[in-house]
């Protein structure tokens, strides 16, 4: 092989390597994006929802760099069912993560529920024109994006409790005057109001037992749980791209609390 041919071959190999790295980087970048495009916003409104069941599936992708991840979440809020709560809970628990991962193209699937909603009425922005996505036999809307610091821990169901996590969505929760609400207060005085009770960790975690939940919680130092009756309507607003972002925390039973930025 002549010197000229050797130089040409080396140059070709270098270019091929650069192209391979570029394509790999592009693929990794694509994988770090949520599973759906979040286009064509659609307004969902519903009343008399306190105590009703709802279910959530998160289709997650790894970050291109670092341990975290992000993905879109699908929720049945605003949709009603013609079977019992117990039957719907059983259908949700029977969902196959591998089938959903193949269908929706994510790196991992997290099931969040079964749940019971604590808000009296709500207004929320769904996407894709209000298309109903079938998670097995359960219809859901796509509502927003969830960002986690540790992808593997989140998919394994080991999300750290009492730690703020970003939930990018546009929702307005309305709690009626006279309603009882359950809240966490951080050492810094930030208030988080429960909007959804989980039955995943404890299937007996029904709404009627929430007033005594504080006795069961293992709160970190400085955190407090409180129960109060609203003297006036409480409205909690979240906006998809707000700054500071909308954040939530979970307790050890995966009850879901939104940061109350009204206080």
mmCIF file of C-alpha atoms in Angstrom:
data_model
loop_
_atom_site.group_PDB
_atom_site.id
_atom_site.type_symbol
_atom_site.label_atom_id
_atom_site.label_comp_id
_atom_site.label_asym_id
_atom_site.label_seq_id
_atom_site.Cartn_x
_atom_site.Cartn_y
_atom_site.Cartn_z
ATOM 1 C CA UNK A 1 0.000 0.000 0.000
ATOM 2 C CA UNK A 2 1.416 3.390 -0.975
ATOM 3 C CA UNK A 3 1.860 6.224 1.503
ATOM 4 C CA UNK A 4 -0.930 8.148 -0.239
ATOM 5 C CA UNK A 5 -3.325 5.198 0.019
ATOM 6 C CA UNK A 6 -2.477 4.726 3.710
ATOM 7 C CA UNK A 7 -3.226 8.396 4.418
ATOM 8 C CA UNK A 8 -6.521 8.168 2.523
ATOM 9 C CA UNK A 9 -7.512 5.030 4.436
ATOM 10 C CA UNK A 10 -6.668 6.647 7.782
ATOM 11 C CA UNK A 11 -8.683 9.730 6.850
ATOM 12 C CA UNK A 12 -11.673 7.606 5.848
ATOM 13 C CA UNK A 13 -11.539 5.667 9.119
ATOM 14 C CA UNK A 14 -11.312 8.887 11.107
ATOM 15 C CA UNK A 15 -14.322 10.330 9.280
ATOM 16 C CA UNK A 16 -16.273 7.100 9.828
ATOM 17 C CA UNK A 17 -15.466 7.205 13.534
ATOM 18 C CA UNK A 18 -16.564 10.828 13.793
ATOM 19 C CA UNK A 19 -19.829 10.036 11.997
ATOM 20 C CA UNK A 20 -20.458 7.076 14.314
ATOM 21 C CA UNK A 21 -19.905 9.246 17.381
ATOM 22 C CA UNK A 22 -22.170 11.938 15.943
ATOM 23 C CA UNK A 23 -24.981 9.471 15.307
ATOM 24 C CA UNK A 24 -24.526 7.948 18.766
ATOM 25 C CA UNK A 25 -24.689 11.389 20.319
ATOM 26 C CA UNK A 26 -27.802 12.225 18.310
ATOM 27 C CA UNK A 27 -29.491 8.991 19.412
ATOM 28 C CA UNK A 28 -28.614 9.640 23.045
ATOM 29 C CA UNK A 29 -29.985 13.175 22.755
ATOM 30 C CA UNK A 30 -33.224 11.847 21.285
ATOM 31 C CA UNK A 31 -33.542 9.283 24.055
ATOM 32 C CA UNK A 32 -33.238 11.996 26.706
ATOM 33 C CA UNK A 33 -36.403 13.649 25.420
ATOM 34 C CA UNK A 34 -39.887 12.754 26.694
ATOM 35 C CA UNK A 35 -41.692 9.978 24.843
ATOM 36 C CA UNK A 36 -44.293 12.273 23.268
ATOM 37 C CA UNK A 37 -44.129 15.708 21.686
ATOM 38 C CA UNK A 38 -46.601 17.561 23.912
ATOM 39 C CA UNK A 39 -48.342 19.394 21.116
ATOM 40 C CA UNK A 40 -51.919 20.535 20.483
ATOM 41 C CA UNK A 41 -52.998 21.483 24.051
ATOM 42 C CA UNK A 42 -56.472 20.465 25.151
ATOM 43 C CA UNK A 43 -58.360 21.727 28.205
ATOM 44 C CA UNK A 44 -59.836 19.242 30.685
ATOM 45 C CA UNK A 45 -62.271 20.381 33.389
ATOM 46 C CA UNK A 46 -64.119 18.306 35.963
ATOM 47 C CA UNK A 47 -66.135 18.783 39.154
ATOM 48 C CA UNK A 48 -66.953 16.588 42.163
ATOM 49 C CA UNK A 49 -63.721 14.610 41.931
ATOM 50 C CA UNK A 50 -62.765 14.269 45.581
ATOM 51 C CA UNK A 51 -62.451 10.582 46.414
ATOM 52 C CA UNK A 52 -62.549 9.370 42.816
ATOM 53 C CA UNK A 53 -59.982 6.881 41.504
ATOM 54 C CA UNK A 54 -57.301 7.839 39.038
ATOM 55 C CA UNK A 55 -54.262 6.108 37.598
ATOM 56 C CA UNK A 56 -50.948 7.267 36.210
ATOM 57 C CA UNK A 57 -48.269 5.750 33.978
ATOM 58 C CA UNK A 58 -44.931 7.453 33.343
ATOM 59 C CA UNK A 59 -43.014 6.578 30.186
ATOM 60 C CA UNK A 60 -39.454 7.583 31.084
ATOM 61 C CA UNK A 61 -36.184 8.054 29.220
ATOM 62 C CA UNK A 62 -32.635 8.204 30.543
ATOM 63 C CA UNK A 63 -30.678 11.418 30.311
ATOM 64 C CA UNK A 64 -27.913 11.356 27.707
ATOM 65 C CA UNK A 65 -25.513 12.259 30.522
ATOM 66 C CA UNK A 66 -25.860 11.729 34.239
ATOM 67 C CA UNK A 67 -28.070 9.440 36.310
ATOM 68 C CA UNK A 68 -31.370 11.285 35.880
ATOM 69 C CA UNK A 69 -34.215 11.021 33.429
ATOM 70 C CA UNK A 70 -37.395 12.609 32.135
ATOM 71 C CA UNK A 71 -40.560 11.495 30.464
ATOM 72 C CA UNK A 72 -44.194 12.211 29.892
ATOM 73 C CA UNK A 73 -46.886 11.105 32.242
ATOM 74 C CA UNK A 74 -50.288 9.758 31.332
ATOM 75 C CA UNK A 75 -53.173 10.078 33.780
ATOM 76 C CA UNK A 76 -56.833 9.121 33.803
ATOM 77 C CA UNK A 77 -57.933 12.352 35.528
ATOM 78 C CA UNK A 78 -61.116 13.619 33.895
ATOM 79 C CA UNK A 79 -62.133 10.183 32.626
ATOM 80 C CA UNK A 80 -64.823 8.038 34.237
ATOM 81 C CA UNK A 81 -65.211 4.264 34.277
ATOM 82 C CA UNK A 82 -68.242 1.978 34.181
ATOM 83 C CA UNK A 83 -66.852 -0.640 36.573
ATOM 84 C CA UNK A 84 -66.118 -0.592 40.300
ATOM 85 C CA UNK A 85 -63.066 1.078 41.811
ATOM 86 C CA UNK A 86 -61.806 -2.334 42.885
ATOM 87 C CA UNK A 87 -62.022 -3.652 39.328
ATOM 88 C CA UNK A 88 -60.198 -0.627 37.959
ATOM 89 C CA UNK A 89 -57.514 -0.983 40.633
ATOM 90 C CA UNK A 90 -57.038 -4.626 39.603
ATOM 91 C CA UNK A 91 -56.767 -3.698 35.923
ATOM 92 C CA UNK A 92 -54.136 -1.092 36.728
ATOM 93 C CA UNK A 93 -52.082 -3.484 38.833
ATOM 94 C CA UNK A 94 -52.161 -6.014 35.975
ATOM 95 C CA UNK A 95 -50.514 -3.686 33.426
ATOM 96 C CA UNK A 96 -47.390 -5.087 31.776
ATOM 97 C CA UNK A 97 -44.450 -2.621 31.805
ATOM 98 C CA UNK A 98 -42.596 -4.403 28.987
ATOM 99 C CA UNK A 99 -45.564 -4.191 26.628
ATOM 100 C CA UNK A 100 -46.046 -0.505 27.387
ATOM 101 C CA UNK A 101 -42.333 0.195 26.955
ATOM 102 C CA UNK A 102 -42.387 -1.434 23.529
ATOM 103 C CA UNK A 103 -45.579 0.376 22.521
ATOM 104 C CA UNK A 104 -44.550 3.844 23.695
ATOM 105 C CA UNK A 105 -40.806 3.649 23.119
ATOM 106 C CA UNK A 106 -39.436 4.591 26.528
ATOM 107 C CA UNK A 107 -36.421 3.301 28.422
ATOM 108 C CA UNK A 108 -38.566 2.470 31.440
ATOM 109 C CA UNK A 109 -42.111 2.550 32.826
ATOM 110 C CA UNK A 110 -43.257 3.607 36.282
ATOM 111 C CA UNK A 111 -46.758 2.878 37.590
ATOM 112 C CA UNK A 112 -48.082 5.522 39.961
ATOM 113 C CA UNK A 113 -51.171 4.242 41.700
ATOM 114 C CA UNK A 114 -53.852 3.184 42.207
ATOM 115 C CA UNK A 115 -54.789 6.634 43.537
ATOM 116 C CA UNK A 116 -57.672 8.588 45.013
ATOM 117 C CA UNK A 117 -58.011 12.276 44.184
ATOM 118 C CA UNK A 118 -58.423 14.841 46.982
ATOM 119 C CA UNK A 119 -59.296 17.921 44.931
ATOM 120 C CA UNK A 120 -62.939 18.942 44.572
ATOM 121 C CA UNK A 121 -62.664 20.299 41.026
ATOM 122 C CA UNK A 122 -59.865 20.996 38.611
ATOM 123 C CA UNK A 123 -58.850 22.481 35.302
ATOM 124 C CA UNK A 124 -55.868 20.982 33.491
ATOM 125 C CA UNK A 125 -54.086 21.148 30.164
ATOM 126 C CA UNK A 126 -53.705 17.853 28.370
ATOM 127 C CA UNK A 127 -51.947 17.468 25.032
ATOM 128 C CA UNK A 128 -52.326 15.783 21.651
ATOM 129 C CA UNK A 129 -55.803 17.269 21.269
ATOM 130 C CA UNK A 130 -57.162 15.247 24.150
ATOM 131 C CA UNK A 131 -56.316 11.928 22.502
ATOM 132 C CA UNK A 132 -57.020 8.979 24.755
ATOM 133 C CA UNK A 133 -53.966 6.771 25.079
ATOM 134 C CA UNK A 134 -54.763 3.201 26.042
ATOM 135 C CA UNK A 135 -52.598 1.850 28.827
ATOM 136 C CA UNK A 136 -53.839 -1.700 28.507
ATOM 137 C CA UNK A 137 -57.608 -1.348 29.072
ATOM 138 C CA UNK A 138 -57.320 2.051 30.814
ATOM 139 C CA UNK A 139 -57.736 5.290 28.807
ATOM 140 C CA UNK A 140 -55.502 8.222 29.794
ATOM 141 C CA UNK A 141 -54.562 11.703 28.661
ATOM 142 C CA UNK A 142 -50.963 12.871 28.427
ATOM 143 C CA UNK A 143 -50.661 15.749 30.890
ATOM 144 C CA UNK A 144 -47.031 16.776 31.188
ATOM 145 C CA UNK A 145 -43.410 15.936 31.898
ATOM 146 C CA UNK A 146 -41.762 14.535 34.998
ATOM 147 C CA UNK A 147 -38.070 15.031 35.798
ATOM 148 C CA UNK A 148 -36.190 12.739 38.172
ATOM 149 C CA UNK A 149 -32.608 12.923 39.521
ATOM 150 C CA UNK A 150 -32.119 9.131 39.544
ATOM 151 C CA UNK A 151 -33.658 7.202 36.652
ATOM 152 C CA UNK A 152 -32.907 3.698 37.951
ATOM 153 C CA UNK A 153 -34.213 4.390 41.443
ATOM 154 C CA UNK A 154 -37.387 5.951 40.071
ATOM 155 C CA UNK A 155 -38.149 3.045 37.722
ATOM 156 C CA UNK A 156 -37.472 0.612 40.576
ATOM 157 C CA UNK A 157 -40.100 2.402 42.667
ATOM 158 C CA UNK A 158 -37.534 3.821 45.080
ATOM 159 C CA UNK A 159 -38.179 7.525 44.720
ATOM 160 C CA UNK A 160 -36.898 9.288 47.814
ATOM 161 C CA UNK A 161 -39.736 10.633 49.990
ATOM 162 C CA UNK A 162 -39.758 14.221 51.295
ATOM 163 C CA UNK A 163 -37.619 15.401 48.393
ATOM 164 C CA UNK A 164 -38.862 18.000 45.916
ATOM 165 C CA UNK A 165 -39.182 16.790 42.336
ATOM 166 C CA UNK A 166 -40.120 18.818 39.272
ATOM 167 C CA UNK A 167 -43.534 18.093 37.746
ATOM 168 C CA UNK A 168 -43.993 20.148 34.573
ATOM 169 C CA UNK A 169 -47.732 20.555 33.962
ATOM 170 C CA UNK A 170 -50.452 23.197 33.775
ATOM 171 C CA UNK A 171 -53.177 22.478 36.331
ATOM 172 C CA UNK A 172 -55.420 24.327 38.749
ATOM 173 C CA UNK A 173 -56.670 22.469 41.813
ATOM 174 C CA UNK A 174 -59.715 23.812 43.695
ATOM 175 C CA UNK A 175 -60.408 22.743 47.284
ATOM 176 C CA UNK A 176 -63.793 23.851 48.635
ATOM 177 C CA UNK A 177 -64.190 25.948 51.776
ATOM 178 C CA UNK A 178 -64.929 23.649 54.705
ATOM 179 C CA UNK A 179 -62.907 20.806 53.185
ATOM 180 C CA UNK A 180 -60.238 19.064 55.230
ATOM 181 C CA UNK A 181 -56.737 19.173 53.752
ATOM 182 C CA UNK A 182 -53.537 17.315 54.650
ATOM 183 C CA UNK A 183 -50.220 19.098 54.405
ATOM 184 C CA UNK A 184 -46.496 18.699 54.897
ATOM 185 C CA UNK A 185 -44.446 21.645 56.112
ATOM 186 C CA UNK A 186 -40.703 21.636 55.424
ATOM 187 C CA UNK A 187 -38.072 22.906 57.889
ATOM 188 C CA UNK A 188 -37.897 26.089 55.788
ATOM 189 C CA UNK A 189 -41.652 26.620 56.099
ATOM 190 C CA UNK A 190 -42.653 25.540 52.587
ATOM 191 C CA UNK A 191 -46.167 24.067 52.536
ATOM 192 C CA UNK A 192 -47.093 21.046 50.401
ATOM 193 C CA UNK A 193 -50.783 20.170 50.091
ATOM 194 C CA UNK A 194 -51.844 16.588 49.358
ATOM 195 C CA UNK A 195 -53.805 16.268 46.133
ATOM 196 C CA UNK A 196 -53.670 12.518 45.608
ATOM 197 C CA UNK A 197 -53.573 9.554 48.008
ATOM 198 C CA UNK A 198 -51.794 6.391 46.908
ATOM 199 C CA UNK A 199 -52.922 2.807 47.429
ATOM 200 C CA UNK A 200 -49.780 1.269 45.947
ATOM 201 C CA UNK A 201 -47.686 0.918 49.092
ATOM 202 C CA UNK A 202 -50.652 0.492 51.445
ATOM 203 C CA UNK A 203 -53.923 -0.663 49.800
ATOM 204 C CA UNK A 204 -55.743 0.357 53.000
ATOM 205 C CA UNK A 205 -54.619 3.980 52.746
ATOM 206 C CA UNK A 206 -58.172 5.217 52.242
ATOM 207 C CA UNK A 207 -59.219 8.857 52.521
ATOM 208 C CA UNK A 208 -61.086 8.324 55.789
ATOM 209 C CA UNK A 209 -57.783 7.333 57.422
ATOM 210 C CA UNK A 210 -55.815 10.377 56.294
ATOM 211 C CA UNK A 211 -56.622 12.530 59.390
ATOM 212 C CA UNK A 212 -54.461 10.126 61.433
ATOM 213 C CA UNK A 213 -51.740 9.737 58.807
ATOM 214 C CA UNK A 214 -49.305 11.867 60.799
ATOM 215 C CA UNK A 215 -48.987 9.127 63.417
ATOM 216 C CA UNK A 216 -47.773 6.706 60.735
ATOM 217 C CA UNK A 217 -45.245 8.939 58.993
ATOM 218 C CA UNK A 218 -41.520 8.797 59.667
ATOM 219 C CA UNK A 219 -40.823 12.450 59.043
ATOM 220 C CA UNK A 220 -37.302 13.785 58.543
ATOM 221 C CA UNK A 221 -36.018 16.213 61.145
ATOM 222 C CA UNK A 222 -37.821 19.532 60.948
ATOM 223 C CA UNK A 223 -40.722 18.297 58.799
ATOM 224 C CA UNK A 224 -44.307 18.475 60.092
ATOM 225 C CA UNK A 225 -47.630 16.956 59.043
ATOM 226 C CA UNK A 226 -50.782 18.915 59.693
ATOM 227 C CA UNK A 227 -54.514 18.636 59.149
ATOM 228 C CA UNK A 228 -56.651 21.733 58.774
ATOM 229 C CA UNK A 229 -60.147 22.705 57.691
ATOM 230 C CA UNK A 230 -60.289 25.393 55.033
ATOM 231 C CA UNK A 231 -62.011 28.625 55.972
ATOM 232 C CA UNK A 232 -62.103 29.646 52.309
ATOM 233 C CA UNK A 233 -61.488 28.026 48.946
ATOM 234 C CA UNK A 234 -57.893 26.955 48.340
ATOM 235 C CA UNK A 235 -56.580 27.210 44.778
ATOM 236 C CA UNK A 236 -53.256 25.653 43.762
ATOM 237 C CA UNK A 237 -51.921 26.641 40.354
ATOM 238 C CA UNK A 238 -49.123 24.963 38.392
ATOM 239 C CA UNK A 239 -47.767 26.150 35.037
ATOM 240 C CA UNK A 240 -45.716 23.949 32.721
ATOM 241 C CA UNK A 241 -42.705 26.245 32.308
ATOM 242 C CA UNK A 242 -43.028 28.295 35.505
ATOM 243 C CA UNK A 243 -39.976 29.714 37.251
ATOM 244 C CA UNK A 244 -39.537 28.536 39.949
ATOM 245 C CA UNK A 245 -40.898 25.231 38.615
ATOM 246 C CA UNK A 246 -43.869 23.375 40.014
ATOM 247 C CA UNK A 247 -42.601 20.811 42.509
ATOM 248 C CA UNK A 248 -44.079 17.924 44.442
ATOM 249 C CA UNK A 249 -43.023 15.668 47.287
ATOM 250 C CA UNK A 250 -44.109 12.176 48.237
ATOM 251 C CA UNK A 251 -44.353 10.774 51.725
ATOM 252 C CA UNK A 252 -43.291 7.202 52.471
ATOM 253 C CA UNK A 253 -46.714 5.902 51.367
ATOM 254 C CA UNK A 254 -46.401 7.786 48.046
ATOM 255 C CA UNK A 255 -49.165 10.239 48.830
ATOM 256 C CA UNK A 256 -48.603 13.170 46.507
ATOM 257 C CA UNK A 257 -48.273 16.783 47.716
ATOM 258 C CA UNK A 258 -47.927 19.918 45.583
ATOM 259 C CA UNK A 259 -45.929 22.882 46.797
ATOM 260 C CA UNK A 260 -48.296 25.652 47.767
ATOM 261 C CA UNK A 261 -46.736 28.843 46.464
ATOM 262 C CA UNK A 262 -49.676 30.943 47.681
ATOM 263 C CA UNK A 263 -48.232 30.971 51.228
#
